[in-house]
PDB file of C-alpha atoms in Angstrom:
ATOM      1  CA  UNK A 932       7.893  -6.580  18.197  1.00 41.00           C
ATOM      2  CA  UNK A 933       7.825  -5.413  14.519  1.00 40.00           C
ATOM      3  CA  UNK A 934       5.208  -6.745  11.961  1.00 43.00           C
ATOM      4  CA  UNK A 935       7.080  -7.587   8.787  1.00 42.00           C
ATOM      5  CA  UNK A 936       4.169  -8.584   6.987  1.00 47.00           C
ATOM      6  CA  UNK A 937       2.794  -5.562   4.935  1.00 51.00           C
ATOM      7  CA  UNK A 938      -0.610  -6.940   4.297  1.00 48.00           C
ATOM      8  CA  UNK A 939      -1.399  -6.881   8.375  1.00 48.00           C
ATOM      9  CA  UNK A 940      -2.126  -3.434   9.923  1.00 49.00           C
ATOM     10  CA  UNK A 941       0.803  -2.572  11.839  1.00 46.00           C
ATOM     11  CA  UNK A 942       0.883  -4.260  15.267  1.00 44.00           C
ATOM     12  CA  UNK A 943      -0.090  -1.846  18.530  1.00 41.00           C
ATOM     13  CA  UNK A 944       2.476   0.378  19.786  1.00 45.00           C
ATOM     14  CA  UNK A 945       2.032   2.334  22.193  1.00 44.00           C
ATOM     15  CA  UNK A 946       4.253   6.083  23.272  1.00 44.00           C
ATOM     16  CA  UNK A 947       3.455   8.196  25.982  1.00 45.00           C
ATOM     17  CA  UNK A 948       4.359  11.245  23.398  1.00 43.00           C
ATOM     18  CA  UNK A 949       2.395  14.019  25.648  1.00 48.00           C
ATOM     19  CA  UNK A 950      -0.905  15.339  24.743  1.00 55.00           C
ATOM     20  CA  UNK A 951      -2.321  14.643  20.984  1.00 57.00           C
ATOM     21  CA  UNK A 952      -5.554  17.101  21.636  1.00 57.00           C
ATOM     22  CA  UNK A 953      -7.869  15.609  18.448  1.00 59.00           C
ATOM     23  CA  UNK A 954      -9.734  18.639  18.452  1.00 54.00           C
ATOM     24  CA  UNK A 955      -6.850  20.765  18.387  1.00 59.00           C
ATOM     25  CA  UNK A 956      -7.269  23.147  15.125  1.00 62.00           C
ATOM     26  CA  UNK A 957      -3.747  22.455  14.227  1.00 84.00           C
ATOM     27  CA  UNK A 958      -4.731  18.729  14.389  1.00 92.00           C
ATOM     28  CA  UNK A 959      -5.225  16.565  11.151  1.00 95.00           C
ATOM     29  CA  UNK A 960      -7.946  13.712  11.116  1.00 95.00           C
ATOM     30  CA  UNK A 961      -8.685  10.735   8.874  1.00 96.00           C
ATOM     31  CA  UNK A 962     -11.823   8.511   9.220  1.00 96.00           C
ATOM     32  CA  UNK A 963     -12.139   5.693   7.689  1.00 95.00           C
ATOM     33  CA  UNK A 964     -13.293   1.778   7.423  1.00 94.00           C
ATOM     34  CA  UNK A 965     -10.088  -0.419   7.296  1.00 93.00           C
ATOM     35  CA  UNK A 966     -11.666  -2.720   4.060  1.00 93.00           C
ATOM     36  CA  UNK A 967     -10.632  -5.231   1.936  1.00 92.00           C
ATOM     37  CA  UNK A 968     -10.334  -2.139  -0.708  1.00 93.00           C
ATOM     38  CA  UNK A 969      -8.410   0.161   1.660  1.00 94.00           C
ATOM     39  CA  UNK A 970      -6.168  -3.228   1.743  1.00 92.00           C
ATOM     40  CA  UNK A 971      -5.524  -3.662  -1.857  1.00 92.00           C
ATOM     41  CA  UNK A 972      -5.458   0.371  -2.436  1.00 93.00           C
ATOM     42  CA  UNK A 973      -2.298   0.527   0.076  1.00 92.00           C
ATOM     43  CA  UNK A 974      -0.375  -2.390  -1.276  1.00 89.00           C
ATOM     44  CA  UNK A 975      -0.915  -0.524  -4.781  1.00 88.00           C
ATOM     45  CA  UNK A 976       1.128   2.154  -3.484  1.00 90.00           C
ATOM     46  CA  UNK A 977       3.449   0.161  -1.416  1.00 89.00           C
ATOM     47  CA  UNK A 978       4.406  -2.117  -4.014  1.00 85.00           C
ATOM     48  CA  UNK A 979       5.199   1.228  -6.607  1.00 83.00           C
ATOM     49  CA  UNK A 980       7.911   2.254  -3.876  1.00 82.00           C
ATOM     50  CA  UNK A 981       9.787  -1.397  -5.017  1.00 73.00           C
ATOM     51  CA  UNK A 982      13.178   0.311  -6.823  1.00 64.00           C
ATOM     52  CA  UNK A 983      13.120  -2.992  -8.752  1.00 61.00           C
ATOM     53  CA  UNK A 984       9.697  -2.316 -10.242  1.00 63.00           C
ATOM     54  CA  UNK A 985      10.740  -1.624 -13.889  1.00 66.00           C
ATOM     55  CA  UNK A 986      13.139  -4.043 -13.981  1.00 67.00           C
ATOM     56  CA  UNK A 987      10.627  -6.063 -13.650  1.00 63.00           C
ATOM     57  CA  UNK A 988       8.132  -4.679 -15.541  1.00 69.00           C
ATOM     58  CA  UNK A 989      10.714  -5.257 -18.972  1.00 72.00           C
ATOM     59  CA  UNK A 990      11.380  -8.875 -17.302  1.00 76.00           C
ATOM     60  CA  UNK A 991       7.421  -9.704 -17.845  1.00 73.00           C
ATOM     61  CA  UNK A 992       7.620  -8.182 -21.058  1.00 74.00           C
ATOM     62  CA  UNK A 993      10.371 -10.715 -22.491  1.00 79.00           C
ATOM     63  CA  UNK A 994       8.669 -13.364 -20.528  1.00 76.00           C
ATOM     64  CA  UNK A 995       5.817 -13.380 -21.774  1.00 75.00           C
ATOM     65  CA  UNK A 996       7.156 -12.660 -25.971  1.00 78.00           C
ATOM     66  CA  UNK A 997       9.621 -15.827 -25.309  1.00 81.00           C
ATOM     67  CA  UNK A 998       6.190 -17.892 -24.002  1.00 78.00           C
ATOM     68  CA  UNK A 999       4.481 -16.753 -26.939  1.00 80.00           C
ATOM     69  CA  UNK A1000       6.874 -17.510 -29.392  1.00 80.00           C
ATOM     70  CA  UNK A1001       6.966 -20.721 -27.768  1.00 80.00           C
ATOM     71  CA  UNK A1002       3.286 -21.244 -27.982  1.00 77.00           C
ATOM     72  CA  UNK A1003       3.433 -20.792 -31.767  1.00 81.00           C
ATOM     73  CA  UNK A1004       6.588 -23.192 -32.257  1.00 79.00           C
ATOM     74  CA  UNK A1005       4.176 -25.694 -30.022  1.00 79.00           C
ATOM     75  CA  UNK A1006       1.691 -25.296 -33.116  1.00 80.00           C
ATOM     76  CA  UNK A1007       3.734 -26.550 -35.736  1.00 80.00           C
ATOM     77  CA  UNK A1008       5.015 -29.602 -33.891  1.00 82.00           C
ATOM     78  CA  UNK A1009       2.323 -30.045 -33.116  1.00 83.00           C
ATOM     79  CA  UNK A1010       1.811 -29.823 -29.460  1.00 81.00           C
ATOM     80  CA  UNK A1011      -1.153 -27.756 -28.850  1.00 78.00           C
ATOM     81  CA  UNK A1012      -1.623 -28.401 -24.674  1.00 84.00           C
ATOM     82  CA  UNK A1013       2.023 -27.040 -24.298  1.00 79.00           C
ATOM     83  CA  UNK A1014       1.158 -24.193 -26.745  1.00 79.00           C
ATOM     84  CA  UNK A1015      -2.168 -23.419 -24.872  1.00 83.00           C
ATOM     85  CA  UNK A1016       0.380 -23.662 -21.690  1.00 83.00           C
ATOM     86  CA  UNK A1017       2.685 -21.188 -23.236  1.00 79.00           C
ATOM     87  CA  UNK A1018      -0.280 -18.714 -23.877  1.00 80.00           C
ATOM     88  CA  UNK A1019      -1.599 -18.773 -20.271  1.00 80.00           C
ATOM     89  CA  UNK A1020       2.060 -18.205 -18.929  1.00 77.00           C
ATOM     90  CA  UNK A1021       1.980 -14.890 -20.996  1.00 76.00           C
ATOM     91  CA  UNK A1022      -1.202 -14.048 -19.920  1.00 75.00           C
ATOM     92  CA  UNK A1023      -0.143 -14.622 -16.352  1.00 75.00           C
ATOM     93  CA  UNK A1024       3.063 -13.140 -16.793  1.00 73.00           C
ATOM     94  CA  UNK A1025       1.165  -9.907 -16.196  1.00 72.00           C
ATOM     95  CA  UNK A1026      -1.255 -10.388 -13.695  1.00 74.00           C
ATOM     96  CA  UNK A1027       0.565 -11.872 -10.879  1.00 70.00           C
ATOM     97  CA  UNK A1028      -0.125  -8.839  -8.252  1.00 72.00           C
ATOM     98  CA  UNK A1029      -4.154  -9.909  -9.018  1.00 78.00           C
ATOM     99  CA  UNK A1030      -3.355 -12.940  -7.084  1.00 77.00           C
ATOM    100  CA  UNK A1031      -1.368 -11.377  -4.339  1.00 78.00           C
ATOM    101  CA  UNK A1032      -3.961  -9.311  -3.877  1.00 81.00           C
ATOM    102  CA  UNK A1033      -6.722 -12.401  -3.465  1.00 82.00           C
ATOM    103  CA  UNK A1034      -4.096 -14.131  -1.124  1.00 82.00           C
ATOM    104  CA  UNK A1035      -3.890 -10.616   1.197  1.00 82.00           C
ATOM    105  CA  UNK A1036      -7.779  -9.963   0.657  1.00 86.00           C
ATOM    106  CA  UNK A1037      -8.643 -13.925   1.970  1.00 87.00           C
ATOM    107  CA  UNK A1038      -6.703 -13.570   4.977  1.00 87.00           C
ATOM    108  CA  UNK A1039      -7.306  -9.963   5.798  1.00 87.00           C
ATOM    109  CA  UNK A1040     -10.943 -10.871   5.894  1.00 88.00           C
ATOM    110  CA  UNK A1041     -10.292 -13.043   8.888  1.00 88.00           C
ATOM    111  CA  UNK A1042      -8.281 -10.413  10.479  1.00 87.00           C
ATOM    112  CA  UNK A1043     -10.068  -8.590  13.714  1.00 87.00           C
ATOM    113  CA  UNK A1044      -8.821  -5.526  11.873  1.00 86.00           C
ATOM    114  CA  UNK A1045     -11.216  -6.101   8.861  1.00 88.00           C
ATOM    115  CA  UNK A1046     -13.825  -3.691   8.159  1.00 90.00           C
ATOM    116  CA  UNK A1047     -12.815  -1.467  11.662  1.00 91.00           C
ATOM    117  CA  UNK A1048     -13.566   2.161  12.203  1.00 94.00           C
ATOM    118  CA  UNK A1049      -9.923   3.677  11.709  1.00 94.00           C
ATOM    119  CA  UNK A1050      -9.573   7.376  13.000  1.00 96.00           C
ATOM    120  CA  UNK A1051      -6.099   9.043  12.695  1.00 96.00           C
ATOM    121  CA  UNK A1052      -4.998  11.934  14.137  1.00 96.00           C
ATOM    122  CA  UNK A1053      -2.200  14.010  13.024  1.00 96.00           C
ATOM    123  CA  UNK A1054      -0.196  16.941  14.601  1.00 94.00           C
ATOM    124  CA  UNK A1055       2.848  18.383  15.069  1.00 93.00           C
ATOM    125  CA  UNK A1056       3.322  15.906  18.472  1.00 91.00           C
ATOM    126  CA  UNK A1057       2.807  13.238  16.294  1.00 94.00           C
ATOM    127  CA  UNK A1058       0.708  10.303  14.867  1.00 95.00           C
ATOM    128  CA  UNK A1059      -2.411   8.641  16.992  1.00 95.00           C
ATOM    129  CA  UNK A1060      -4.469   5.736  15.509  1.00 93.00           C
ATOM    130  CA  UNK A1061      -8.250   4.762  17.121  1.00 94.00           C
ATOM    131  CA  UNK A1062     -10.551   2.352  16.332  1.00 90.00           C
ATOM    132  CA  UNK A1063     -11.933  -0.042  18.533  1.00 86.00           C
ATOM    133  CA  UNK A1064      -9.707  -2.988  18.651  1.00 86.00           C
ATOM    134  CA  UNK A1065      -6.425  -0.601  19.784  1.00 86.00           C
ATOM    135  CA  UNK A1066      -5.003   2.960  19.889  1.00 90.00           C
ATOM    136  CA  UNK A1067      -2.195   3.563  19.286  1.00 90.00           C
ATOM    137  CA  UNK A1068       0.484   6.989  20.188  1.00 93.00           C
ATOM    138  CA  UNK A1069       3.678   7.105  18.192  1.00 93.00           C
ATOM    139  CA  UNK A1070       6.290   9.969  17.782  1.00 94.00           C
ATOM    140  CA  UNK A1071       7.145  11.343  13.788  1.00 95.00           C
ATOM    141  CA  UNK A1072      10.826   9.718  14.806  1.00 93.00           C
ATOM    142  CA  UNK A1073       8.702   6.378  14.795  1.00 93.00           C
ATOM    143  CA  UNK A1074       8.356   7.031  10.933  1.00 94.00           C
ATOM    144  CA  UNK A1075      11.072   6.847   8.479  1.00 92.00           C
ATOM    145  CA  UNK A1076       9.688   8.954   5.560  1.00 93.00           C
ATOM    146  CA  UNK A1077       6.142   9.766   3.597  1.00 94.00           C
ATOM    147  CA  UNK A1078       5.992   9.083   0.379  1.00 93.00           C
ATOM    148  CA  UNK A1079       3.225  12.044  -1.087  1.00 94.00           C
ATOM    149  CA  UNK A1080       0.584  10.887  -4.026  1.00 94.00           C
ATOM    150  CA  UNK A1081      -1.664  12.766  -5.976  1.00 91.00           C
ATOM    151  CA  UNK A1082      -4.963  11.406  -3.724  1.00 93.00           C
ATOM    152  CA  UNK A1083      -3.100  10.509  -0.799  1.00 95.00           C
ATOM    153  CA  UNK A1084      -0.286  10.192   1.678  1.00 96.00           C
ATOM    154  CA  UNK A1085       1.560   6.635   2.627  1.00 95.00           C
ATOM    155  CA  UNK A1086       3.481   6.846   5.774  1.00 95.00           C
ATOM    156  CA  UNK A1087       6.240   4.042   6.615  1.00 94.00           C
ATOM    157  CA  UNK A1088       7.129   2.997  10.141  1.00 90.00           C
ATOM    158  CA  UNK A1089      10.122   0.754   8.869  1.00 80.00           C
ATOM    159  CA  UNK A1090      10.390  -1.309   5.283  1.00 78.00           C
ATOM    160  CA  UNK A1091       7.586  -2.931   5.702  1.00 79.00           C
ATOM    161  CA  UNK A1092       4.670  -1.228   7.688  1.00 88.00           C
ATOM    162  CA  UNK A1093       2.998   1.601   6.381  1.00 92.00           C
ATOM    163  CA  UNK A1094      -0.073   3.651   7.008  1.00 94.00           C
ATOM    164  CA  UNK A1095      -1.939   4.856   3.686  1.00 96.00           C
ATOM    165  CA  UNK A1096      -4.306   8.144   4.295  1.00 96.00           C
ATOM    166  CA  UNK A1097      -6.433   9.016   1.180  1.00 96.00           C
ATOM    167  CA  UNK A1098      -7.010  12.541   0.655  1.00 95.00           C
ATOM    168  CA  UNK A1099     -11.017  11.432   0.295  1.00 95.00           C
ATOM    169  CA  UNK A1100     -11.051  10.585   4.239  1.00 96.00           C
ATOM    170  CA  UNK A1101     -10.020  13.777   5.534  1.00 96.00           C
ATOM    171  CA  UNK A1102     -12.327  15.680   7.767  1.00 91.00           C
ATOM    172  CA  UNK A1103     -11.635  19.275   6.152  1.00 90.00           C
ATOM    173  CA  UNK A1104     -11.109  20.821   2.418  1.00 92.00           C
ATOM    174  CA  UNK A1105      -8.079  22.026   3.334  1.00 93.00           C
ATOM    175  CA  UNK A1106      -6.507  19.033   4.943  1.00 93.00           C
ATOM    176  CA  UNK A1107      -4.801  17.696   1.860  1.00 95.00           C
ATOM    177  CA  UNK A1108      -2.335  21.019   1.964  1.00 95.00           C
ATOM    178  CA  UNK A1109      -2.093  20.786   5.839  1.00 95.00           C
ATOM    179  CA  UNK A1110      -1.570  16.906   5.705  1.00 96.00           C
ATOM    180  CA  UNK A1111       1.149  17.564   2.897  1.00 95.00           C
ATOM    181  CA  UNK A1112       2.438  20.822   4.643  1.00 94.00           C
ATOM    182  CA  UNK A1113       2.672  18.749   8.185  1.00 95.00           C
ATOM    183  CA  UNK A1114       4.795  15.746   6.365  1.00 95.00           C
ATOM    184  CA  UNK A1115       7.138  17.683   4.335  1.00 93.00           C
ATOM    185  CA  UNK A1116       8.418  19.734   7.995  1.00 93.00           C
ATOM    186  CA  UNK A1117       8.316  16.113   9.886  1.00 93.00           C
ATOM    187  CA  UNK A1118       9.576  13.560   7.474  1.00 92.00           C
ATOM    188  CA  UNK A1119      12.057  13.027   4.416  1.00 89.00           C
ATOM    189  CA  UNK A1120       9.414  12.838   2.110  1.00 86.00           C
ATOM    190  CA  UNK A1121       9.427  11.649  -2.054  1.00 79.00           C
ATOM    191  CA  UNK A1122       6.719  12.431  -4.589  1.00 73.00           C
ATOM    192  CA  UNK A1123       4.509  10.151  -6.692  1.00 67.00           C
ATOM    193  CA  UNK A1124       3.578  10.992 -10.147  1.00 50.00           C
ATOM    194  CA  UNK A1125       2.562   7.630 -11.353  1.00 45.00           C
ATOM    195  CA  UNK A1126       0.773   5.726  -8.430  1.00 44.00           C
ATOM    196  CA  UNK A1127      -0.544   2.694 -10.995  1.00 43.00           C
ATOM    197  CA  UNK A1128       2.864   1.654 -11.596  1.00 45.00           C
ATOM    198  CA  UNK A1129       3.306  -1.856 -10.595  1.00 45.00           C
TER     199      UNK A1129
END
């Protein structure tokens, strides 16, 4: 069964993919606590994959000039409730991933997943995720591509579930080049230079 909603972890499931050996020298490992943060942090990056993104970036733009000037005709009519209407719609016309964020934050907070120990293993016979609600084995063909960033990795197991690993979590100095190294030989892989873009 496939989770189509990116702001849940990704739903259990489960490989027999042979032996993932976590202490393995060749093996990769993230620790971290699945927050609200950690939440909001991968649908930053997720949402700057969106092809559409600067299309809609110059969409907001004229939005929000066309409310304005529309605010300002409101102040000669007068109508100064529709002008002050106008003005928010501008101002909003910018923010509205702020509340996406509260809806995903609100409900992820009543998830079992919230604030859970996550450790993930990676290796060359694939991907292993602990914590302990689940664990889960998959296979890299499990994965369609990694998308690398400047402070982290963001994995994709179809459209819409992804895994993000921030450099900061890994358990070795050298585990952002292995991490990187590891992707690039298992997965089509794209690089980030602007991560903020929304």
């Amino acid at each position: 069964m496939e989770n189509l909603n990116p702001y849940d972890p990704p739903l259990s499931e489960s490989h027999d993919i042979g032996d993932i050996n976590p202490s393995s020298v060749d093996t990769i490992t993230s620790r971290f606590s699945f927050t609200s943060q950690h939440l909001i942090d991968t649908l930053t990056r997720f949402r700057s994959q969106h092809s559409g993104r600067r299309l809609w970036r110059w969409l907001r733009w004229v939005a929000a000039f066309i409310f304005v000037l529309v605010a300002i005709a409101g102040l000669f009519i007068p109508q100064y409730f529709a002008s002050a209407f106008m003005v928010a719609l501008a101002i909003f016309a910018f923010f509205p991933h702020k509340i996406d964020d509260y809806l995903a934050t609100r409900n992820f907070r009543r998830s079992p997943h919230c604030n859970a120990q996550q450790i993930i293993h990676l290796s060359d016979d694939g991907f292993r995720a602990e914590s302990e609600i689940e664990q889960t084995d998959l296979k890299w063909a499990a994965f369609s591509k990694a998308v690398i960033f400047s402070d982290g990795v963001l994995l994709y197991r179809g459209p819409k579930m992804v895994n993000w690993i921030p450099d900061a979590t890994l358990d070795s100095t050298d585990g952002p080049f292995r991490i990187r190294k590891l992707l690039t030989e298992k997965l089509p892989t794209n690089h980030v230079v602007n991560r903020s873009d929304r």
